[in-house]
PDB file of C-alpha atoms and ligand atoms in Angstrom:
ATOM      1  CA  MET A 112     -26.513 -24.379 -22.695  1.00  0.00           C
ATOM      2  CA  ARG A 113     -27.795 -28.216 -22.178  1.00  0.00           C
ATOM      3  CA  CYS A 114     -31.428 -28.279 -21.552  1.00  0.00           C
ATOM      4  CA  PRO A 115     -32.188 -29.823 -18.300  1.00  0.00           C
ATOM      5  CA  ARG A 116     -34.980 -31.765 -19.261  1.00  0.00           C
ATOM      6  CA  CYS A 117     -33.712 -33.951 -22.141  1.00  0.00           C
ATOM      7  CA  GLN A 118     -30.155 -32.861 -22.613  1.00  0.00           C
ATOM      8  CA  ASN A 119     -30.506 -31.096 -25.507  1.00  0.00           C
ATOM      9  CA  LEU A 120     -27.496 -29.134 -26.526  1.00  0.00           C
ATOM     10  CA  GLU A 121     -30.027 -26.438 -28.662  1.00  0.00           C
ATOM     11  CA  ASP A 122     -32.090 -23.690 -27.008  1.00  0.00           C
ATOM     12  CA  ARG A 123     -33.711 -20.373 -27.691  1.00  0.00           C
ATOM     13  CA  VAL A 124     -33.584 -17.232 -26.155  1.00  0.00           C
ATOM     14  CA  LEU A 125     -36.947 -15.875 -24.685  1.00  0.00           C
ATOM     15  CA  ASP A 126     -36.009 -12.868 -23.020  1.00  0.00           C
ATOM     16  CA  SER A 127     -33.140 -11.599 -21.644  1.00  0.00           C
ATOM     17  CA  ARG A 128     -33.189  -8.589 -18.912  1.00  0.00           C
ATOM     18  CA  THR A 129     -30.212  -6.870 -16.543  1.00  0.00           C
ATOM     19  CA  VAL A 130     -30.680  -7.689 -13.264  1.00  0.00           C
ATOM     20  CA  ARG A 131     -28.665  -6.509  -9.598  1.00  0.00           C
ATOM     21  CA  ASP A 132     -28.349  -3.715 -10.469  1.00  0.00           C
ATOM     22  CA  GLY A 133     -26.215  -4.134 -13.719  1.00  0.00           C
ATOM     23  CA  GLN A 134     -24.436  -7.103 -12.409  1.00  0.00           C
ATOM     24  CA  ALA A 135     -25.634 -10.104 -14.211  1.00  0.00           C
ATOM     25  CA  ILE A 136     -28.178 -10.698 -16.815  1.00  0.00           C
ATOM     26  CA  ARG A 137     -30.902 -13.266 -16.396  1.00  0.00           C
ATOM     27  CA  ARG A 138     -31.837 -15.259 -19.643  1.00  0.00           C
ATOM     28  CA  ARG A 139     -35.046 -17.274 -19.958  1.00  0.00           C
ATOM     29  CA  ARG A 140     -34.578 -20.024 -22.543  1.00  0.00           C
ATOM     30  CA  GLU A 141     -36.365 -22.460 -24.204  1.00  0.00           C
ATOM     31  CA  CYS A 142     -35.257 -25.677 -25.249  1.00  0.00           C
ATOM     32  CA  ILE A 143     -35.765 -26.247 -29.519  1.00  0.00           C
ATOM     33  CA  GLN A 144     -36.205 -30.075 -28.348  1.00  0.00           C
ATOM     34  CA  CYS A 145     -38.810 -30.377 -25.817  1.00  0.00           C
ATOM     35  CA  ASN A 146     -39.822 -27.082 -25.141  1.00  0.00           C
ATOM     36  CA  LYS A 147     -38.834 -27.071 -21.501  1.00  0.00           C
ATOM     37  CA  ARG A 148     -37.914 -24.302 -19.963  1.00  0.00           C
ATOM     38  CA  PHE A 149     -35.036 -22.778 -17.819  1.00  0.00           C
ATOM     39  CA  THR A 150     -33.446 -19.821 -16.807  1.00  0.00           C
ATOM     40  CA  THR A 151     -29.369 -18.691 -17.039  1.00  0.00           C
ATOM     41  CA  TYR A 152     -26.990 -15.752 -15.272  1.00  0.00           C
ATOM     42  CA  GLU A 153     -24.475 -14.165 -16.997  1.00  0.00           C
ATOM     43  CA  TYR A 154     -21.993 -12.596 -14.860  1.00  0.00           C
ATOM     44  CA  ILE A 155     -18.404 -10.275 -15.659  1.00  0.00           C
ATOM     45  CA  GLU A 156     -15.765 -13.376 -14.568  1.00  0.00           C
ATOM     46  CA  PRO A 157     -13.639 -11.403 -11.751  1.00  0.00           C
ATOM     47  CA  GLU A 158      -9.727 -10.988 -12.701  1.00  0.00           C
ATOM     48  CA  GLU A 159      -7.612 -13.373 -10.654  1.00  0.00           C
ATOM     49  CA  HIS A 160      -4.429 -11.953  -9.299  1.00  0.00           C
ATOM     50  CA  LYS A 161      -1.374 -13.699  -8.113  1.00  0.00           C
ATOM     51  CA  VAL A 162       1.014 -13.246  -5.940  1.00  0.00           C
ATOM     52  CA  ARG A 163       4.478 -15.234  -6.119  1.00  0.00           C
ATOM     53  CA  LYS A 164       5.722 -15.730  -2.708  1.00  0.00           C
ATOM     54  CA  ARG A 165       9.430 -15.993  -1.432  1.00  0.00           C
ATOM     55  CA  ASP A 166       9.744 -19.335  -1.359  1.00  0.00           C
ATOM     56  CA  GLY A 167       8.344 -19.623  -5.414  1.00  0.00           C
ATOM     57  CA  ARG A 168       4.699 -20.801  -4.618  1.00  0.00           C
ATOM     58  CA  LEU A 169       2.087 -18.742  -6.441  1.00  0.00           C
ATOM     59  CA  GLU A 170      -1.309 -18.035  -3.926  1.00  0.00           C
ATOM     60  CA  LEU A 171      -4.321 -15.932  -4.951  1.00  0.00           C
ATOM     61  CA  TYR A 172      -4.086 -12.268  -4.094  1.00  0.00           C
ATOM     62  CA  SER A 173      -5.850 -11.166  -1.122  1.00  0.00           C
ATOM     63  CA  ARG A 174      -7.569  -7.671  -0.390  1.00  0.00           C
ATOM     64  CA  GLU A 175      -8.368  -8.803   3.049  1.00  0.00           C
ATOM     65  CA  LYS A 176      -5.609  -9.862   3.835  1.00  0.00           C
ATOM     66  CA  LEU A 177      -3.270  -7.096   2.801  1.00  0.00           C
ATOM     67  CA  LEU A 178      -5.843  -4.827   4.102  1.00  0.00           C
ATOM     68  CA  LYS A 179      -5.574  -6.516   7.260  1.00  0.00           C
ATOM     69  CA  SER A 180      -1.634  -6.652   7.571  1.00  0.00           C
ATOM     70  CA  ILE A 181      -1.988  -2.805   7.308  1.00  0.00           C
ATOM     71  CA  ARG A 182      -4.781  -2.596  10.103  1.00  0.00           C
ATOM     72  CA  ILE A 183      -2.020  -4.558  11.986  1.00  0.00           C
ATOM     73  CA  ALA A 184       0.430  -1.620  11.203  1.00  0.00           C
ATOM     74  CA  PHE A 185      -2.109   1.299  11.852  1.00  0.00           C
ATOM     75  CA  ALA A 186      -3.787  -0.275  15.404  1.00  0.00           C
ATOM     76  CA  LYS A 187      -4.490   2.607  17.638  1.00  0.00           C
ATOM     77  CA  ARG A 188      -3.035   5.858  15.148  1.00  0.00           C
ATOM     78  CA  PRO A 189      -5.946   8.026  14.288  1.00  0.00           C
ATOM     79  CA  PHE A 190      -6.934   6.785  11.181  1.00  0.00           C
ATOM     80  CA  HIS A 191     -10.112   5.671   9.916  1.00  0.00           C
ATOM     81  CA  LEU A 192     -11.026   2.658   8.582  1.00  0.00           C
ATOM     82  CA  ASP A 193     -12.077   4.342   4.767  1.00  0.00           C
ATOM     83  CA  GLN A 194      -8.223   6.114   5.105  1.00  0.00           C
ATOM     84  CA  LEU A 195      -6.592   2.270   5.206  1.00  0.00           C
ATOM     85  CA  GLU A 196      -9.368   1.556   2.521  1.00  0.00           C
ATOM     86  CA  GLN A 197      -8.239   4.382   0.586  1.00  0.00           C
ATOM     87  CA  ILE A 198      -4.338   2.808   1.627  1.00  0.00           C
ATOM     88  CA  VAL A 199      -4.806  -0.435  -0.144  1.00  0.00           C
ATOM     89  CA  ASN A 200      -6.926   0.788  -3.319  1.00  0.00           C
ATOM     90  CA  GLN A 201      -4.032   2.812  -4.241  1.00  0.00           C
ATOM     91  CA  ILE A 202      -1.379  -0.154  -3.560  1.00  0.00           C
ATOM     92  CA  GLU A 203      -4.268  -2.150  -5.505  1.00  0.00           C
ATOM     93  CA  ASN A 204      -4.149   0.337  -8.625  1.00  0.00           C
ATOM     94  CA  GLU A 205       0.355  -0.132  -8.560  1.00  0.00           C
ATOM     95  CA  ILE A 206       0.731  -3.103  -8.612  1.00  0.00           C
ATOM     96  CA  PHE A 207      -2.115  -4.750 -10.951  1.00  0.00           C
ATOM     97  CA  VAL A 208      -1.137  -1.892 -14.043  1.00  0.00           C
ATOM     98  CA  GLY A 209      -1.563  -4.722 -16.686  1.00  0.00           C
ATOM     99  CA  GLU A 210       0.071  -7.804 -15.309  1.00  0.00           C
ATOM    100  CA  ASN A 211      -1.823 -10.489 -13.393  1.00  0.00           C
ATOM    101  CA  GLU A 212       0.967 -11.703 -11.409  1.00  0.00           C
ATOM    102  CA  ILE A 213       3.397  -9.735  -8.432  1.00  0.00           C
ATOM    103  CA  SER A 214       6.077 -10.677  -6.181  1.00  0.00           C
ATOM    104  CA  SER A 215       4.885 -10.349  -2.366  1.00  0.00           C
ATOM    105  CA  SER A 216       8.338  -8.709  -1.707  1.00  0.00           C
ATOM    106  CA  LYS A 217       6.809  -6.045  -4.120  1.00  0.00           C
ATOM    107  CA  ILE A 218       4.345  -5.865  -2.427  1.00  0.00           C
ATOM    108  CA  GLY A 219       5.624  -5.195   0.362  1.00  0.00           C
ATOM    109  CA  GLU A 220       7.810  -2.412  -0.574  1.00  0.00           C
ATOM    110  CA  LEU A 221       5.223  -0.436  -2.484  1.00  0.00           C
ATOM    111  CA  VAL A 222       2.895  -0.725   1.246  1.00  0.00           C
ATOM    112  CA  MET A 223       6.057   0.470   2.811  1.00  0.00           C
ATOM    113  CA  SER A 224       6.772   3.523   0.229  1.00  0.00           C
ATOM    114  CA  ILE A 225       3.246   4.389   0.767  1.00  0.00           C
ATOM    115  CA  ILE A 226       2.756   4.048   4.469  1.00  0.00           C
ATOM    116  CA  SER A 227       6.077   5.828   4.906  1.00  0.00           C
ATOM    117  CA  LYS A 228       4.700   8.928   3.767  1.00  0.00           C
ATOM    118  CA  ILE A 229       1.247   8.840   5.889  1.00  0.00           C
ATOM    119  CA  ASP A 230       2.296   7.301   9.440  1.00  0.00           C
ATOM    120  CA  GLU A 231       5.945   6.722  10.817  1.00  0.00           C
ATOM    121  CA  VAL A 232       4.537   4.393  13.663  1.00  0.00           C
ATOM    122  CA  ALA A 233       2.398   2.590  11.273  1.00  0.00           C
ATOM    123  CA  TYR A 234       5.366   2.190   8.911  1.00  0.00           C
ATOM    124  CA  ILE A 235       8.288   0.864  11.786  1.00  0.00           C
ATOM    125  CA  ARG A 236       5.674  -1.589  12.843  1.00  0.00           C
ATOM    126  CA  PHE A 237       4.852  -2.490   8.857  1.00  0.00           C
ATOM    127  CA  ALA A 238       9.020  -2.513   8.207  1.00  0.00           C
ATOM    128  CA  SER A 239       9.290  -4.904  11.453  1.00  0.00           C
ATOM    129  CA  VAL A 240       7.068  -7.197  10.600  1.00  0.00           C
ATOM    130  CA  TYR A 241       7.815  -7.565   6.876  1.00  0.00           C
ATOM    131  CA  LYS A 242      11.742  -7.502   6.984  1.00  0.00           C
ATOM    132  CA  ARG A 243      11.191  -9.916   9.854  1.00  0.00           C
ATOM    133  CA  PHE A 244      14.146  -8.134  11.884  1.00  0.00           C
ATOM    134  CA  GLN A 245      16.248  -9.878  13.723  1.00  0.00           C
ATOM    135  CA  GLU A 246      18.592  -6.981  15.882  1.00  0.00           C
ATOM    136  CA  THR A 247      17.458  -4.143  17.122  1.00  0.00           C
ATOM    137  CA  GLY A 248      20.158  -2.797  15.049  1.00  0.00           C
ATOM    138  CA  ASP A 249      18.442  -3.454  12.081  1.00  0.00           C
ATOM    139  CA  PHE A 250      15.437  -1.838  13.357  1.00  0.00           C
ATOM    140  CA  ARG A 251      17.490   2.020  14.083  1.00  0.00           C
ATOM    141  CA  SER A 252      18.911   1.740  10.449  1.00  0.00           C
ATOM    142  CA  GLU A 253      15.688   1.585   9.643  1.00  0.00           C
ATOM    143  CA  ILE A 254      14.227   4.030  11.880  1.00  0.00           C
ATOM    144  CA  SER A 255      17.679   6.450  10.495  1.00  0.00           C
ATOM    145  CA  ILE A 256      16.697   5.650   6.491  1.00  0.00           C
ATOM    146  CA  LEU A 257      13.280   7.036   7.510  1.00  0.00           C
ATOM    147  CA  ARG A 258      14.537  10.107   9.132  1.00  0.00           C
ATOM    148  CA  LYS A 259      16.276  11.104   6.300  1.00  0.00           C
ATOM    149  CA  GLU A 260      14.008  10.341   3.733  1.00  0.00           C
ATOM    150  CA  ASN A 261      11.765  12.739   5.484  1.00  0.00           C
ATOM    151  CA  SER A 262      13.876  15.536   6.489  1.00  0.00           C
TER     152      SER A 262
HETATM  153 ZN1   ZN B 540     -35.276 -30.670 -23.567  1.00  0.00          ZN
END
């Protein structure tokens, strides 16, 4: 770590301890050239997951965004936010198994398959947004597919 005073690259660690409930390591360092003391922190770098959009663009996966779309689908349905968080956890567990990139359509399919087993109204809402139904005919066939699957 470059010394903030003399720019020398060599230092020695005087003290090293876990802080912030184990989320970080704090190191007290001393420059071996000018003896300036300074502090550094070490964190685990969060894993970055990426989503491949339909138009080919790659964007950072956002849990917030996924949760929001699920909350919209479940609006006024008898479910707590905790339960919706659980759904997101379940989705995340399935989509990021050893992969850092997933297509948005794969996420959509997964959300639909999970929600369809939980709440029909939420499922239809989500599916209608997701698939951008143009005609009521499409909407009806989706409902009949769901009825068959659940019966
Ligand atoms: Zn120095």
